[in-house]
Amino acid sequence: DILEVGAVLVDTETKKITPIIDNLIRHDYVDKSAWIFKMSSLEPEEIYKADYYIQFLKSRIQYYLIKYPFTSFRKVFDFGFLINNGVKIFEETDCLMQKTREYMKTLGHRKYNVNFAYNILFNEDIIEIKMCTIYNVMFSALNLYLHVGLH
């Protein structure tokens, strides 16, 4: 299951990135050993107390998907989750994770993570990451648009 939803609008002319969705998704049960809890400071209790179930966020997500082309950091997984929850995807672009990994390889790096992308952009490390999704989307999108382009 997806535990958080993060989305940004990327202006391809100005390179401006505007966060539009940054929410935890409420679940009544989560696997406490899931990677998200190991890779961030997010705690299972925060998921149990989150403000919204996916059904509430669905209409908000759909609003943006009708207006704009869409991609995702883990496109196959994320699109499957959205489609299984009744969201319709009209226009899509390349997978951010795949394009980011390709870009990182051109820099001589085999692995990609949010802190690495942030470091490339701002020349400093992120001390604590609470919600990974919004950072993944923002920094991957910005890196790719500045350095590679995304179609």
XYZ file of N, CA and C in Angstrom:
453
model
N 0.820 -1.192 0.000
C 0.000 0.000 0.000
C 0.863 1.254 0.000
N 0.327 2.294 -0.533
C 0.996 3.586 -0.526
C 0.596 4.318 0.756
N 1.588 4.852 1.450
C 1.351 5.498 2.737
C 1.352 7.015 2.664
N 1.828 7.556 1.562
C 1.863 8.999 1.407
C 1.715 9.356 -0.062
N 1.141 10.517 -0.314
C 0.983 11.013 -1.673
C 1.610 12.392 -1.727
N 2.509 12.569 -2.666
C 3.120 13.872 -2.882
C 3.064 14.189 -4.357
N 2.708 15.401 -4.705
C 2.639 15.800 -6.107
C 3.075 17.254 -6.235
N 3.733 17.531 -7.337
C 4.169 18.891 -7.627
C 3.801 19.235 -9.060
N 3.600 20.520 -9.309
C 3.476 21.023 -10.675
C 4.841 21.551 -11.073
N 5.308 21.170 -12.250
C 6.587 21.642 -12.753
C 6.326 22.519 -13.967
N 6.702 23.779 -13.878
C 6.605 24.682 -15.018
C 7.843 24.450 -15.871
N 7.647 23.869 -17.036
C 8.778 23.481 -17.874
C 9.496 24.670 -18.496
N 8.883 25.849 -18.465
C 9.562 27.042 -18.991
C 10.395 27.721 -17.914
N 9.827 27.911 -16.730
C 10.540 28.630 -15.667
C 11.293 27.693 -14.731
N 11.010 26.398 -14.810
C 11.564 25.370 -13.919
C 11.033 25.508 -12.487
N 10.008 26.310 -12.293
C 9.426 26.472 -10.968
C 8.652 25.216 -10.583
N 8.850 24.778 -9.343
C 8.162 23.599 -8.827
C 7.257 24.031 -7.684
N 5.975 23.691 -7.804
C 4.986 24.065 -6.803
C 4.365 22.805 -6.200
N 4.600 22.526 -4.926
C 3.934 21.379 -4.294
C 2.418 21.589 -4.278
N 1.661 20.554 -4.669
C 0.202 20.663 -4.685
C -0.469 19.637 -3.766
N 0.178 18.521 -3.535
C -0.351 17.504 -2.625
C 0.827 16.970 -1.815
N 0.653 16.883 -0.516
C 1.689 16.345 0.363
C 1.000 15.797 1.603
N 0.442 14.593 1.477
C -0.382 14.031 2.543
C -0.016 12.587 2.853
N -0.080 12.268 4.124
C -0.039 10.875 4.529
C -1.406 10.280 4.244
N -1.444 8.995 3.935
C -2.703 8.291 3.698
C -2.988 7.413 4.914
N -4.154 7.597 5.461
C -4.524 6.851 6.660
C -4.763 5.375 6.331
N -4.200 4.526 7.153
C -4.420 3.079 7.093
C -4.678 2.600 8.511
N -5.478 1.567 8.624
C -5.759 1.003 9.935
C -4.683 0.012 10.368
N -3.878 -0.471 9.383
C -2.762 -1.377 9.686
C -1.636 -1.107 8.701
N -0.406 -1.115 9.179
C 0.774 -1.046 8.314
C 1.821 -2.017 8.830
N 2.657 -2.485 7.918
C 3.787 -3.335 8.281
C 4.873 -2.432 8.864
N 5.142 -2.574 10.134
C 6.095 -1.687 10.811
C 7.528 -1.881 10.332
N 7.786 -2.956 9.566
C 9.133 -3.174 9.031
C 9.266 -2.666 7.593
N 8.244 -1.979 7.083
C 8.262 -1.474 5.702
C 9.436 -0.516 5.498
N 9.948 -0.481 4.264
C 11.137 0.321 3.945
C 10.958 1.799 4.285
N 9.748 2.324 4.130
C 9.520 3.746 4.380
C 9.867 4.129 5.815
N 9.636 3.212 6.751
C 9.940 3.497 8.147
C 11.441 3.405 8.422
N 12.154 2.654 7.591
C 13.604 2.546 7.724
C 14.322 3.711 7.050
N 13.718 4.245 5.986
C 14.366 5.276 5.172
C 13.969 6.696 5.566
N 13.098 6.840 6.539
C 12.648 8.173 6.937
C 12.385 8.165 8.437
N 11.995 9.303 8.934
C 11.640 9.388 10.349
C 10.135 9.187 10.562
N 9.438 8.783 9.514
C 8.007 8.506 9.598
C 7.760 7.323 10.531
N 6.736 7.434 11.355
C 6.378 6.385 12.305
C 5.012 5.802 11.956
N 4.802 4.495 12.187
C 3.502 3.870 11.897
C 2.326 4.596 12.556
N 2.525 5.113 13.764
C 1.449 5.807 14.470
C 0.962 7.023 13.678
N 1.859 7.643 12.903
C 1.459 8.793 12.093
C 0.505 8.373 10.978
N 0.665 7.165 10.473
C -0.223 6.632 9.436
C -1.592 6.329 10.034
N -1.599 5.768 11.232
C -2.865 5.455 11.897
C -3.662 6.720 12.202
N -2.971 7.836 12.419
C -3.625 9.095 12.794
C -3.722 10.085 11.627
N -3.314 9.679 10.445
C -3.330 10.593 9.291
C -4.744 11.121 9.046
N -4.818 12.299 8.455
C -6.109 12.965 8.261
C -6.994 12.312 7.208
N -6.397 11.700 6.163
C -7.193 11.285 5.011
C -6.963 9.832 4.609
N -8.063 9.155 4.307
C -7.990 7.883 3.595
C -7.864 8.224 2.113
N -7.414 7.274 1.305
C -7.204 7.534 -0.129
C -8.496 7.973 -0.812
N -9.647 7.496 -0.366
C -10.910 7.872 -0.990
C -11.127 9.387 -0.956
N -10.685 10.041 0.106
C -10.841 11.489 0.205
C -9.887 12.200 -0.756
N -8.662 11.729 -0.852
C -7.662 12.372 -1.706
C -7.897 12.103 -3.188
N -8.670 11.074 -3.493
C -8.881 10.666 -4.882
C -9.394 11.808 -5.754
N -10.381 12.545 -5.307
C -10.940 13.621 -6.137
C -9.930 14.753 -6.320
N -9.158 15.024 -5.303
C -8.118 16.059 -5.406
C -7.037 15.654 -6.411
N -6.619 14.398 -6.348
C -5.627 13.882 -7.294
C -6.206 13.914 -8.703
N -7.446 13.448 -8.856
C -8.076 13.398 -10.171
C -8.166 14.784 -10.800
N -8.448 15.805 -10.011
C -8.530 17.177 -10.507
C -7.264 17.555 -11.275
N -6.119 17.261 -10.711
C -4.854 17.617 -11.364
C -4.553 16.719 -12.551
N -4.947 15.463 -12.473
C -4.665 14.541 -13.581
C -5.494 14.862 -14.821
N -6.611 15.512 -14.650
C -7.422 15.941 -15.792
C -6.754 17.123 -16.481
N -6.115 17.988 -15.720
C -5.539 19.218 -16.251
C -4.113 19.084 -16.795
N -3.315 18.148 -16.252
C -1.886 18.124 -16.553
C -1.394 16.727 -16.911
N -0.326 16.658 -17.737
C 0.355 15.360 -17.930
C 0.931 14.917 -16.585
N 1.095 13.641 -16.417
C 1.426 13.096 -15.113
C 2.540 12.070 -15.216
N 3.408 12.064 -14.232
C 4.368 10.992 -14.068
C 4.467 10.679 -12.589
N 5.315 9.740 -12.266
C 5.451 9.304 -10.893
C 6.880 8.847 -10.676
N 7.301 8.805 -9.423
C 8.641 8.338 -9.124
C 8.746 6.832 -9.361
N 7.780 6.072 -8.935
C 7.728 4.633 -9.221
C 6.449 4.396 -10.022
N 6.515 4.752 -11.278
C 5.341 4.883 -12.127
C 4.461 3.628 -12.179
N 5.023 2.476 -12.422
C 4.216 1.259 -12.551
C 3.460 0.990 -11.247
N 4.156 1.060 -10.138
C 3.531 0.811 -8.839
C 2.501 1.883 -8.507
N 2.894 3.150 -8.648
C 2.011 4.255 -8.283
C 0.775 4.328 -9.169
N 0.963 4.154 -10.483
C -0.186 4.186 -11.392
C -1.136 3.034 -11.073
N -0.588 1.867 -10.777
C -1.428 0.726 -10.411
C -2.265 1.020 -9.184
N -1.654 1.634 -8.168
C -2.367 2.004 -6.949
C -3.486 2.987 -7.253
N -3.178 4.024 -8.031
C -4.190 5.029 -8.349
C -5.342 4.431 -9.155
N -5.023 3.673 -10.177
C -6.048 3.052 -11.024
C -6.914 2.096 -10.205
N -6.286 1.294 -9.344
C -7.042 0.371 -8.486
C -7.960 1.100 -7.513
N -7.670 2.375 -7.252
C -8.513 3.175 -6.361
C -9.430 4.120 -7.125
N -9.630 3.853 -8.421
C -10.620 4.575 -9.207
C -10.163 5.863 -9.854
N -8.866 6.146 -9.836
C -8.352 7.362 -10.465
C -8.076 7.070 -11.943
N -8.489 7.980 -12.818
C -8.250 7.834 -14.258
C -7.040 8.675 -14.648
N -6.124 8.074 -15.397
C -4.920 8.773 -15.849
C -5.075 9.032 -17.339
N -5.040 10.301 -17.729
C -5.316 10.686 -19.110
C -4.057 10.862 -19.944
N -3.070 11.552 -19.413
C -1.839 11.809 -20.166
C -0.663 11.586 -19.232
N 0.288 10.750 -19.648
C 1.404 10.433 -18.779
C 2.733 10.721 -19.478
N 3.786 10.863 -18.668
C 5.126 11.094 -19.188
C 6.051 10.005 -18.664
N 7.346 10.154 -18.925
C 8.330 9.152 -18.520
C 8.329 8.923 -17.011
N 8.816 7.764 -16.609
C 8.936 7.413 -15.196
C 10.100 8.189 -14.581
N 9.824 8.962 -13.523
C 10.870 9.755 -12.867
C 11.998 8.892 -12.322
N 11.676 7.762 -11.702
C 12.705 6.919 -11.118
C 13.635 6.387 -12.198
N 13.060 5.902 -13.287
C 13.878 5.359 -14.372
C 14.762 6.445 -14.982
N 14.188 7.597 -15.267
C 14.971 8.687 -15.864
C 16.031 9.205 -14.890
N 15.693 9.271 -13.605
C 16.657 9.731 -12.613
C 17.821 8.757 -12.509
N 17.530 7.476 -12.496
C 18.607 6.471 -12.442
C 19.510 6.571 -13.666
N 18.904 6.766 -14.838
C 19.710 6.928 -16.051
C 20.619 8.148 -15.922
N 20.075 9.240 -15.407
C 20.855 10.461 -15.230
C 21.982 10.260 -14.216
N 21.681 9.598 -13.090
C 22.698 9.354 -12.074
C 23.850 8.528 -12.643
N 23.543 7.575 -13.510
C 24.600 6.763 -14.136
C 25.530 7.624 -14.978
N 24.984 8.656 -15.632
C 25.851 9.538 -16.435
C 26.800 10.317 -15.537
N 26.458 10.459 -14.257
C 27.327 11.138 -13.293
C 28.258 10.160 -12.587
N 28.150 8.869 -12.968
C 29.008 7.858 -12.357
C 28.466 7.254 -11.081
N 27.178 7.426 -10.816
C 26.571 6.888 -9.600
C 25.573 5.794 -9.963
N 25.657 4.685 -9.249
C 24.756 3.572 -9.527
C 23.445 3.685 -8.771
N 23.468 4.287 -7.618
C 22.254 4.360 -6.796
C 21.776 5.794 -6.697
N 20.493 5.920 -6.475
C 19.873 7.231 -6.341
C 19.102 7.279 -5.036
N 19.189 8.390 -4.348
C 18.314 8.605 -3.206
C 18.005 10.094 -3.099
N 17.039 10.421 -2.273
C 16.564 11.788 -2.153
C 17.675 12.714 -1.667
N 18.427 12.257 -0.674
C 19.486 13.096 -0.130
C 20.524 13.419 -1.201
N 20.827 12.450 -2.048
C 21.791 12.675 -3.127
C 21.282 13.742 -4.102
N 20.015 13.639 -4.474
C 19.436 14.630 -5.387
C 19.442 16.020 -4.754
N 19.085 16.093 -3.491
C 19.085 17.366 -2.774
C 20.503 17.944 -2.735
N 21.475 17.088 -2.473
C 22.862 17.525 -2.416
C 23.326 18.098 -3.752
N 22.939 17.485 -4.858
C 23.302 17.986 -6.180
C 22.723 19.388 -6.385
N 21.490 19.580 -5.971
C 20.826 20.861 -6.195
C 21.306 21.960 -5.257
N 21.517 21.633 -3.986
C 21.751 22.666 -2.988
C 23.097 22.553 -2.279
N 23.887 21.559 -2.637
C 25.221 21.360 -2.079
C 25.210 21.233 -0.554
N 24.190 20.571 -0.027
C 24.126 20.256 1.399
C 23.235 19.039 1.580
N 23.363 18.382 2.731
C 22.583 17.188 3.008
C 21.299 17.530 3.751
N 20.276 16.702 3.527
C 19.044 16.795 4.301
C 19.321 16.098 5.628
N 19.015 16.739 6.702
C 19.265 16.151 8.016
C 18.212 15.091 8.341
N 16.958 15.432 8.156
C 15.875 14.502 8.497
C 14.812 14.569 7.420
N 14.395 13.411 6.944
C 13.328 13.355 5.950
C 12.110 12.744 6.618
N 11.043 13.524 6.702
C 9.820 13.020 7.310
C 8.975 12.296 6.276
N 8.717 12.952 5.163
C 7.902 12.351 4.115
C 8.725 12.293 2.838
N 9.068 11.108 2.413
C 9.962 10.919 1.268
C 9.323 11.305 -0.059
N 8.044 11.046 -0.239
C 7.429 11.188 -1.548
C 7.578 12.579 -2.125
N 7.239 13.591 -1.381
C 7.290 14.940 -1.934
C 8.715 15.318 -2.303
N 9.701 14.883 -1.511
C 11.097 15.156 -1.839
C 11.527 14.390 -3.082
N 11.154 13.126 -3.173
C 11.468 12.352 -4.375
C 10.964 13.057 -5.617
N 9.719 13.451 -5.590
C 9.108 14.082 -6.755
C 9.758 15.428 -7.053
N 9.900 16.274 -6.043
C 10.442 17.615 -6.277
C 11.872 17.570 -6.789
N 12.734 16.842 -6.109
C 14.141 16.894 -6.470
C 14.435 16.091 -7.733
N 13.717 14.994 -7.928
C 13.898 14.248 -9.177
C 13.433 15.077 -10.358
N 12.268 15.671 -10.229
C 11.736 16.485 -11.324
C 12.656 17.648 -11.636
N 13.104 18.341 -10.614
C 13.973 19.485 -10.842
C 15.296 19.066 -11.470
N 15.906 18.018 -10.946
C 17.154 17.520 -11.534
C 16.964 17.174 -13.000
N 15.911 16.454 -13.294
C 15.711 16.007 -14.666
C 15.406 17.153 -15.612
N 14.572 18.086 -15.203
C 14.264 19.208 -16.081
C 15.469 20.114 -16.270
N 16.274 20.286 -15.244
C 17.448 21.151 -15.381
C 18.531 20.495 -16.216
N 18.691 19.182 -16.087
C 19.843 18.512 -16.683
C 19.540 17.617 -17.872
N 18.350 17.051 -17.935
C 18.076 16.051 -18.963
C 16.863 16.404 -19.803
N 15.785 16.800 -19.164
C 14.515 16.984 -19.845
C 13.668 15.752 -19.647
N 12.397 15.929 -19.576
C 11.470 14.830 -19.355
C 10.338 14.987 -20.349
N 9.997 13.905 -20.998
C 8.976 13.967 -22.056
C 7.774 13.118 -21.703
